[in-house]
Structures are given as structure tokens and as C-alpha cells.
PDB file of C-alpha atoms in Angstrom:
ATOM      1  CA  MET A   1      -4.622  55.501 -50.447  1.00 53.00           C
ATOM      2  CA  LYS A   2      -2.107  52.529 -49.687  1.00 60.00           C
ATOM      3  CA  LYS A   3      -2.041  49.786 -47.134  1.00 57.00           C
ATOM      4  CA  LEU A   4       0.483  51.548 -45.306  1.00 58.00           C
ATOM      5  CA  ASP A   5      -1.852  54.413 -44.800  1.00 72.00           C
ATOM      6  CA  VAL A   6      -4.952  51.955 -44.004  1.00 75.00           C
ATOM      7  CA  ASN A   7      -2.660  50.748 -41.704  1.00 74.00           C
ATOM      8  CA  LEU A   8      -1.211  54.124 -39.036  1.00 78.00           C
ATOM      9  CA  TYR A   9      -5.535  55.110 -39.907  1.00 84.00           C
ATOM     10  CA  LEU A  10      -6.345  51.625 -38.244  1.00 82.00           C
ATOM     11  CA  THR A  11      -3.968  51.974 -35.709  1.00 81.00           C
ATOM     12  CA  THR A  12      -4.245  55.621 -34.897  1.00 86.00           C
ATOM     13  CA  ILE A  13      -7.868  54.900 -33.989  1.00 88.00           C
ATOM     14  CA  SER A  14      -7.471  51.708 -31.591  1.00 87.00           C
ATOM     15  CA  LEU A  15      -4.543  54.186 -29.856  1.00 87.00           C
ATOM     16  CA  ILE A  16      -6.957  56.687 -28.976  1.00 91.00           C
ATOM     17  CA  ILE A  17     -10.235  54.285 -28.208  1.00 90.00           C
ATOM     18  CA  GLY A  18      -7.459  52.466 -25.907  1.00 89.00           C
ATOM     19  CA  PHE A  19      -5.723  55.281 -24.295  1.00 89.00           C
ATOM     20  CA  GLY A  20      -9.376  57.013 -24.580  1.00 91.00           C
ATOM     21  CA  TYR A  21     -11.537  55.359 -22.764  1.00 90.00           C
ATOM     22  CA  VAL A  22      -8.403  53.680 -20.121  1.00 89.00           C
ATOM     23  CA  LEU A  23      -6.939  57.200 -19.192  1.00 86.00           C
ATOM     24  CA  PHE A  24      -9.697  60.183 -20.583  1.00 86.00           C
ATOM     25  CA  TYR A  25     -13.376  58.018 -19.899  1.00 87.00           C
ATOM     26  CA  MET A  26     -12.469  56.216 -16.732  1.00 87.00           C
ATOM     27  CA  LEU A  27      -9.911  57.899 -14.546  1.00 83.00           C
ATOM     28  CA  SER A  28     -11.199  61.169 -14.724  1.00 80.00           C
ATOM     29  CA  GLY A  29     -14.268  62.978 -12.547  1.00 75.00           C
ATOM     30  CA  ARG A  30     -14.605  66.006 -11.256  1.00 73.00           C
ATOM     31  CA  ASN A  31     -11.674  66.521  -9.410  1.00 74.00           C
ATOM     32  CA  GLN A  32      -8.283  64.087  -8.209  1.00 73.00           C
ATOM     33  CA  ASN A  33     -10.664  62.188  -5.445  1.00 74.00           C
ATOM     34  CA  PRO A  34     -11.121  58.722  -6.842  1.00 76.00           C
ATOM     35  CA  LEU A  35     -14.508  58.569  -5.588  1.00 78.00           C
ATOM     36  CA  THR A  36     -15.958  60.838  -8.409  1.00 80.00           C
ATOM     37  CA  TYR A  37     -14.454  59.155 -11.043  1.00 84.00           C
ATOM     38  CA  ARG A  38     -16.058  56.488 -14.017  1.00 87.00           C
ATOM     39  CA  TYR A  39     -14.708  53.633 -12.420  1.00 89.00           C
ATOM     40  CA  GLN A  40     -16.593  54.680  -9.467  1.00 89.00           C
ATOM     41  CA  LYS A  41     -19.948  54.421 -11.013  1.00 90.00           C
ATOM     42  CA  VAL A  42     -19.253  51.227 -13.013  1.00 91.00           C
ATOM     43  CA  LEU A  43     -18.645  49.155 -10.130  1.00 92.00           C
ATOM     44  CA  ASN A  44     -21.715  50.664  -8.111  1.00 92.00           C
ATOM     45  CA  ASP A  45     -23.656  49.792 -11.245  1.00 93.00           C
ATOM     46  CA  LYS A  46     -24.549  46.532 -12.346  1.00 94.00           C
ATOM     47  CA  LEU A  47     -26.542  47.943 -15.336  1.00 96.00           C
ATOM     48  CA  LEU A  48     -23.753  50.388 -16.412  1.00 94.00           C
ATOM     49  CA  LEU A  49     -21.267  47.525 -15.705  1.00 94.00           C
ATOM     50  CA  LYS A  50     -23.426  45.096 -18.638  1.00 96.00           C
ATOM     51  CA  LYS A  51     -23.304  47.979 -20.707  1.00 95.00           C
ATOM     52  CA  HIS A  52     -19.379  48.828 -20.664  1.00 94.00           C
ATOM     53  CA  ILE A  53     -18.887  44.851 -20.597  1.00 95.00           C
ATOM     54  CA  LEU A  54     -20.778  44.748 -24.280  1.00 96.00           C
ATOM     55  CA  PHE A  55     -19.046  47.641 -24.922  1.00 94.00           C
ATOM     56  CA  ALA A  56     -15.577  46.147 -24.255  1.00 93.00           C
ATOM     57  CA  SER A  57     -16.507  43.139 -25.102  1.00 95.00           C
ATOM     58  CA  ILE A  58     -17.978  44.246 -28.883  1.00 94.00           C
ATOM     59  CA  LEU A  59     -14.136  46.166 -29.276  1.00 91.00           C
ATOM     60  CA  SER A  60     -12.631  43.094 -28.424  1.00 90.00           C
ATOM     61  CA  LEU A  61     -14.175  41.346 -30.762  1.00 91.00           C
ATOM     62  CA  ILE A  62     -13.028  43.352 -33.951  1.00 88.00           C
ATOM     63  CA  GLY A  63      -9.531  43.474 -32.480  1.00 85.00           C
ATOM     64  CA  LEU A  64      -9.507  39.593 -32.488  1.00 86.00           C
ATOM     65  CA  PHE A  65     -10.979  39.421 -36.479  1.00 84.00           C
ATOM     66  CA  ARG A  66      -7.870  41.800 -37.576  1.00 77.00           C
ATOM     67  CA  PHE A  67      -5.834  40.040 -34.701  1.00 76.00           C
ATOM     68  CA  ASN A  68      -3.398  39.046 -37.198  1.00 75.00           C
ATOM     69  CA  SER A  69      -2.306  42.183 -38.966  1.00 72.00           C
ATOM     70  CA  LEU A  70       0.554  44.231 -38.930  1.00 63.00           C
ATOM     71  CA  THR A  71      -1.356  46.790 -36.895  1.00 70.00           C
ATOM     72  CA  LEU A  72      -1.363  47.567 -33.300  1.00 72.00           C
ATOM     73  CA  GLU A  73      -5.316  47.152 -33.182  1.00 79.00           C
ATOM     74  CA  THR A  74      -4.522  44.572 -30.299  1.00 82.00           C
ATOM     75  CA  TYR A  75      -5.484  48.269 -28.484  1.00 84.00           C
ATOM     76  CA  LEU A  76      -9.062  47.286 -28.891  1.00 87.00           C
ATOM     77  CA  PHE A  77      -8.587  45.159 -26.166  1.00 90.00           C
ATOM     78  CA  SER A  78      -7.826  47.354 -23.634  1.00 91.00           C
ATOM     79  CA  PRO A  79     -10.909  48.595 -22.210  1.00 93.00           C
ATOM     80  CA  PHE A  80     -11.799  45.680 -21.961  1.00 94.00           C
ATOM     81  CA  ILE A  81      -8.249  43.978 -20.560  1.00 94.00           C
ATOM     82  CA  PHE A  82      -9.270  47.700 -17.853  1.00 94.00           C
ATOM     83  CA  ILE A  83     -12.357  46.199 -16.568  1.00 95.00           C
ATOM     84  CA  LEU A  84     -11.640  42.434 -16.309  1.00 96.00           C
ATOM     85  CA  LEU A  85      -8.748  43.814 -14.286  1.00 95.00           C
ATOM     86  CA  LEU A  86     -10.125  46.097 -12.114  1.00 94.00           C
ATOM     87  CA  LEU A  87     -13.093  43.756 -10.833  1.00 95.00           C
ATOM     88  CA  LEU A  88     -10.867  41.320 -10.179  1.00 96.00           C
ATOM     89  CA  SER A  89      -8.500  44.170  -8.271  1.00 94.00           C
ATOM     90  CA  ASN A  90     -11.859  45.396  -6.792  1.00 94.00           C
ATOM     91  CA  THR A  91     -12.895  42.252  -5.448  1.00 95.00           C
ATOM     92  CA  ILE A  92      -9.962  41.616  -2.841  1.00 94.00           C
ATOM     93  CA  ILE A  93     -10.030  44.727  -2.220  1.00 92.00           C
ATOM     94  CA  HIS A  94     -13.878  44.339  -1.184  1.00 93.00           C
ATOM     95  CA  LYS A  95     -13.058  41.324   0.662  1.00 94.00           C
ATOM     96  CA  ILE A  96      -9.955  42.891   3.021  1.00 91.00           C
ATOM     97  CA  TYR A  97     -11.177  46.447   3.053  1.00 91.00           C
ATOM     98  CA  ASN A  98     -15.730  46.328   2.089  1.00 91.00           C
ATOM     99  CA  ARG A  99     -15.071  49.091  -0.080  1.00 89.00           C
ATOM    100  CA  ASN A 100     -14.517  49.617  -3.403  1.00 91.00           C
ATOM    101  CA  ILE A 101     -10.913  50.312  -5.069  1.00 89.00           C
ATOM    102  CA  LEU A 102      -8.810  54.074  -5.096  1.00 86.00           C
ATOM    103  CA  ILE A 103      -7.142  54.063  -8.165  1.00 85.00           C
ATOM    104  CA  GLU A 104      -5.414  57.724  -7.466  1.00 76.00           C
ATOM    105  CA  ILE A 105      -3.889  59.494 -10.047  1.00 65.00           C
ATOM    106  CA  GLY A 106      -2.025  62.230  -8.973  1.00 56.00           C
ATOM    107  CA  SER A 107      -0.163  60.694  -6.490  1.00 45.00           C
ATOM    108  CA  ARG A 108       1.529  57.838  -8.447  1.00 45.00           C
ATOM    109  CA  TYR A 109       3.155  60.218 -10.294  1.00 48.00           C
ATOM    110  CA  SER A 110       3.912  62.942  -7.498  1.00 51.00           C
ATOM    111  CA  TYR A 111       4.865  63.180  -3.955  1.00 53.00           C
ATOM    112  CA  SER A 112       1.912  65.297  -3.150  1.00 54.00           C
ATOM    113  CA  PRO A 113      -0.125  63.523  -0.043  1.00 56.00           C
ATOM    114  CA  ARG A 114      -2.331  61.221  -1.361  1.00 58.00           C
ATOM    115  CA  VAL A 115      -6.091  62.182  -1.680  1.00 60.00           C
ATOM    116  CA  ASN A 116      -8.295  59.887  -0.609  1.00 65.00           C
ATOM    117  CA  LYS A 117      -7.143  59.113   3.406  1.00 69.00           C
ATOM    118  CA  LYS A 118      -7.976  55.878   2.608  1.00 74.00           C
ATOM    119  CA  ALA A 119      -6.426  54.830  -0.137  1.00 76.00           C
ATOM    120  CA  THR A 120      -3.446  52.297   0.493  1.00 81.00           C
ATOM    121  CA  PHE A 121      -0.589  50.276  -0.584  1.00 84.00           C
ATOM    122  CA  LEU A 122      -2.360  47.835  -2.431  1.00 87.00           C
ATOM    123  CA  ASP A 123      -4.850  50.196  -3.655  1.00 86.00           C
ATOM    124  CA  ILE A 124      -2.413  52.615  -5.184  1.00 84.00           C
ATOM    125  CA  PHE A 125      -0.102  48.596  -6.892  1.00 89.00           C
ATOM    126  CA  PHE A 126      -3.298  47.793  -7.807  1.00 91.00           C
ATOM    127  CA  GLY A 127      -3.842  50.650  -9.788  1.00 89.00           C
ATOM    128  CA  LEU A 128      -0.905  50.949 -10.884  1.00 90.00           C
ATOM    129  CA  LEU A 129      -0.420  47.663 -12.507  1.00 93.00           C
ATOM    130  CA  ILE A 130      -4.331  48.123 -14.160  1.00 93.00           C
ATOM    131  CA  VAL A 131      -3.300  50.973 -16.014  1.00 90.00           C
ATOM    132  CA  LEU A 132       0.477  50.035 -16.934  1.00 92.00           C
ATOM    133  CA  ILE A 133      -1.430  46.016 -17.743  1.00 92.00           C
ATOM    134  CA  SER A 134      -4.083  47.791 -20.061  1.00 91.00           C
ATOM    135  CA  LEU A 135      -2.199  49.677 -21.801  1.00 88.00           C
ATOM    136  CA  VAL A 136       1.108  48.098 -22.537  1.00 89.00           C
ATOM    137  CA  GLY A 137      -1.034  44.290 -22.863  1.00 86.00           C
ATOM    138  CA  PRO A 138      -1.359  44.951 -26.024  1.00 84.00           C
ATOM    139  CA  ILE A 139       1.712  46.005 -27.169  1.00 82.00           C
ATOM    140  CA  ALA A 140       3.225  42.522 -26.171  1.00 81.00           C
ATOM    141  CA  MET A 141       0.305  41.163 -27.479  1.00 78.00           C
ATOM    142  CA  LYS A 142       2.074  42.215 -31.355  1.00 76.00           C
ATOM    143  CA  TYR A 143       5.525  41.549 -29.868  1.00 73.00           C
ATOM    144  CA  ASP A 144       5.526  38.800 -32.616  1.00 73.00           C
ATOM    145  CA  LYS A 145       4.960  41.199 -35.331  1.00 70.00           C
ATOM    146  CA  PHE A 146       6.811  43.938 -34.399  1.00 64.00           C
ATOM    147  CA  ASP A 147       9.830  42.805 -37.116  1.00 68.00           C
ATOM    148  CA  LYS A 148       7.363  42.374 -39.886  1.00 72.00           C
ATOM    149  CA  MET A 149       5.812  45.290 -38.782  1.00 65.00           C
ATOM    150  CA  ASN A 150       9.112  47.151 -39.331  1.00 64.00           C
ATOM    151  CA  GLU A 151       9.718  45.588 -42.851  1.00 73.00           C
ATOM    152  CA  GLU A 152       6.605  46.600 -44.925  1.00 70.00           C
ATOM    153  CA  ARG A 153       7.537  49.892 -43.065  1.00 65.00           C
ATOM    154  CA  LYS A 154      11.341  50.280 -44.852  1.00 70.00           C
ATOM    155  CA  LYS A 155       9.159  48.450 -47.717  1.00 71.00           C
ATOM    156  CA  PHE A 156       6.716  51.447 -48.237  1.00 64.00           C
ATOM    157  CA  ASN A 157       9.261  54.127 -47.816  1.00 65.00           C
ATOM    158  CA  SER A 158      11.900  52.511 -50.462  1.00 69.00           C
ATOM    159  CA  GLU A 159       8.415  52.204 -52.629  1.00 66.00           C
ATOM    160  CA  LYS A 160       7.245  55.673 -52.044  1.00 59.00           C
ATOM    161  CA  HIS A 161      11.132  57.219 -52.476  1.00 57.00           C
ATOM    162  CA  THR A 162      11.068  54.928 -55.898  1.00 64.00           C
ATOM    163  CA  THR A 163       8.286  56.676 -56.852  1.00 61.00           C
ATOM    164  CA  LEU A 164       8.992  59.953 -55.845  1.00 55.00           C
ATOM    165  CA  LYS A 165      12.882  59.912 -57.961  1.00 57.00           C
ATOM    166  CA  ALA A 166      10.491  58.177 -60.832  1.00 58.00           C
ATOM    167  CA  ALA A 167       8.193  60.935 -60.863  1.00 58.00           C
ATOM    168  CA  THR A 168      11.163  63.817 -60.349  1.00 62.00           C
ATOM    169  CA  LEU A 169      13.270  61.994 -63.063  1.00 58.00           C
ATOM    170  CA  GLU A 170      10.325  62.187 -65.551  1.00 63.00           C
ATOM    171  CA  SER A 171       8.830  65.800 -64.872  1.00 60.00           C
ATOM    172  CA  ALA A 172      13.263  66.201 -65.906  1.00 55.00           C
ATOM    173  CA  ASN A 173      12.750  64.827 -68.976  1.00 58.00           C
ATOM    174  CA  LEU A 174      10.298  66.196 -69.616  1.00 56.00           C
ATOM    175  CA  THR A 175      11.365  69.736 -68.413  1.00 56.00           C
ATOM    176  CA  LEU A 176      14.573  68.805 -71.057  1.00 53.00           C
ATOM    177  CA  GLY A 177      12.794  67.817 -74.256  1.00 56.00           C
ATOM    178  CA  LEU A 178      10.461  70.768 -73.754  1.00 51.00           C
ATOM    179  CA  GLN A 179      13.899  73.022 -73.981  1.00 52.00           C
ATOM    180  CA  GLU A 180      15.451  71.347 -76.478  1.00 52.00           C
ATOM    181  CA  LYS A 181      12.751  71.602 -78.914  1.00 52.00           C
ATOM    182  CA  HIS A 182      13.220  75.312 -77.956  1.00 51.00           C
ATOM    183  CA  PHE A 183      16.904  75.543 -79.186  1.00 50.00           C
ATOM    184  CA  TYR A 184      15.867  73.478 -82.547  1.00 48.00           C
TER     185      TYR A 184
END
């Protein structure tokens, strides 16, 4: 397996972990009501919050070790960024409205009315900010590496193309050699 193949697999795994944790785990529930989403359980249960912080910290530590690599393994920071921003914005919402934050996914992408009538502009604003920063932030951490990533990919593709050409020429030469032997 070549180096770029391994990097591609590592990037894919970290993207699945980052997007999966934020979109498909924390922002899902029994229905579209934000009170049933998993982040509400995490905010209400201190032991569960500690487990999620530990999980996110371990992933971030792995991402920190691989930070200088030419992959997007910075998506391992997504769970930690999500929890950190969730706790910060929940503190603000809790001080203002004396309740947990309500991140509504459906009303953000459509013009349908809010599912939970208690959700205010601040809830929607902070919810959008949390999701965007936790999913776009890891790309911003790697902005200085994009040129190197593209060079590495081009180099890999040219080597692959050159190897394929050489293999094709070699098989063509073997075929011609066999045909020449039949004529003599």
C-alpha cells in the first residue's frame, strides 16, 4: 500500500468520525424536537458530559500527534470543538433564558416554522455557529498545508501514471517479442 493510500484512508476515517459525531450522533434524536437530541442528555447529565469530554480529548490528542501530516486528520478535533462551543453557548443561553440551548437543524435549512417555540434567534445563531465552526474549523487548521497536499497528490498520480505506462510498454514489448519468435 502506498503512502497516499494510507493518508486517504486516515483522512476518510477522521472525516467519518468528525461529521458522524457532530451531525449523526449529537444532533439526532427521536424526532425533530431539539429537546430529544443527544446533546441535551449530555448537558443534563454530568457523568455523561465527562465521558464525552474524555472521548473528545482522546480523539484530539490523536489529532494533535498527526497535526503536521498531509492529511485532514484535524477532523479528530471536531468532537472537542463541538463540546467546547456547546458548553460556552449553553452557559450564555442559560444565563439569559434559564434553560439549555436549543439547536434546531430543520428550521435552519428550510422555511418551516420552528419545532420548539422556545427557540429564539440566539439559539439558532449559536447552533449554526457551533455546527459550522466544529465542521469547518478543522479545515482552517490545515490551510497552510493545502499546497503541500496537492503537490503530494500530483506527485503520487504522476508516479502511478509513469508506473502504469512502464508496465504497459513492458507488456507490449513482451507481446512483440513473442510474435517475433513465431515468425522465425
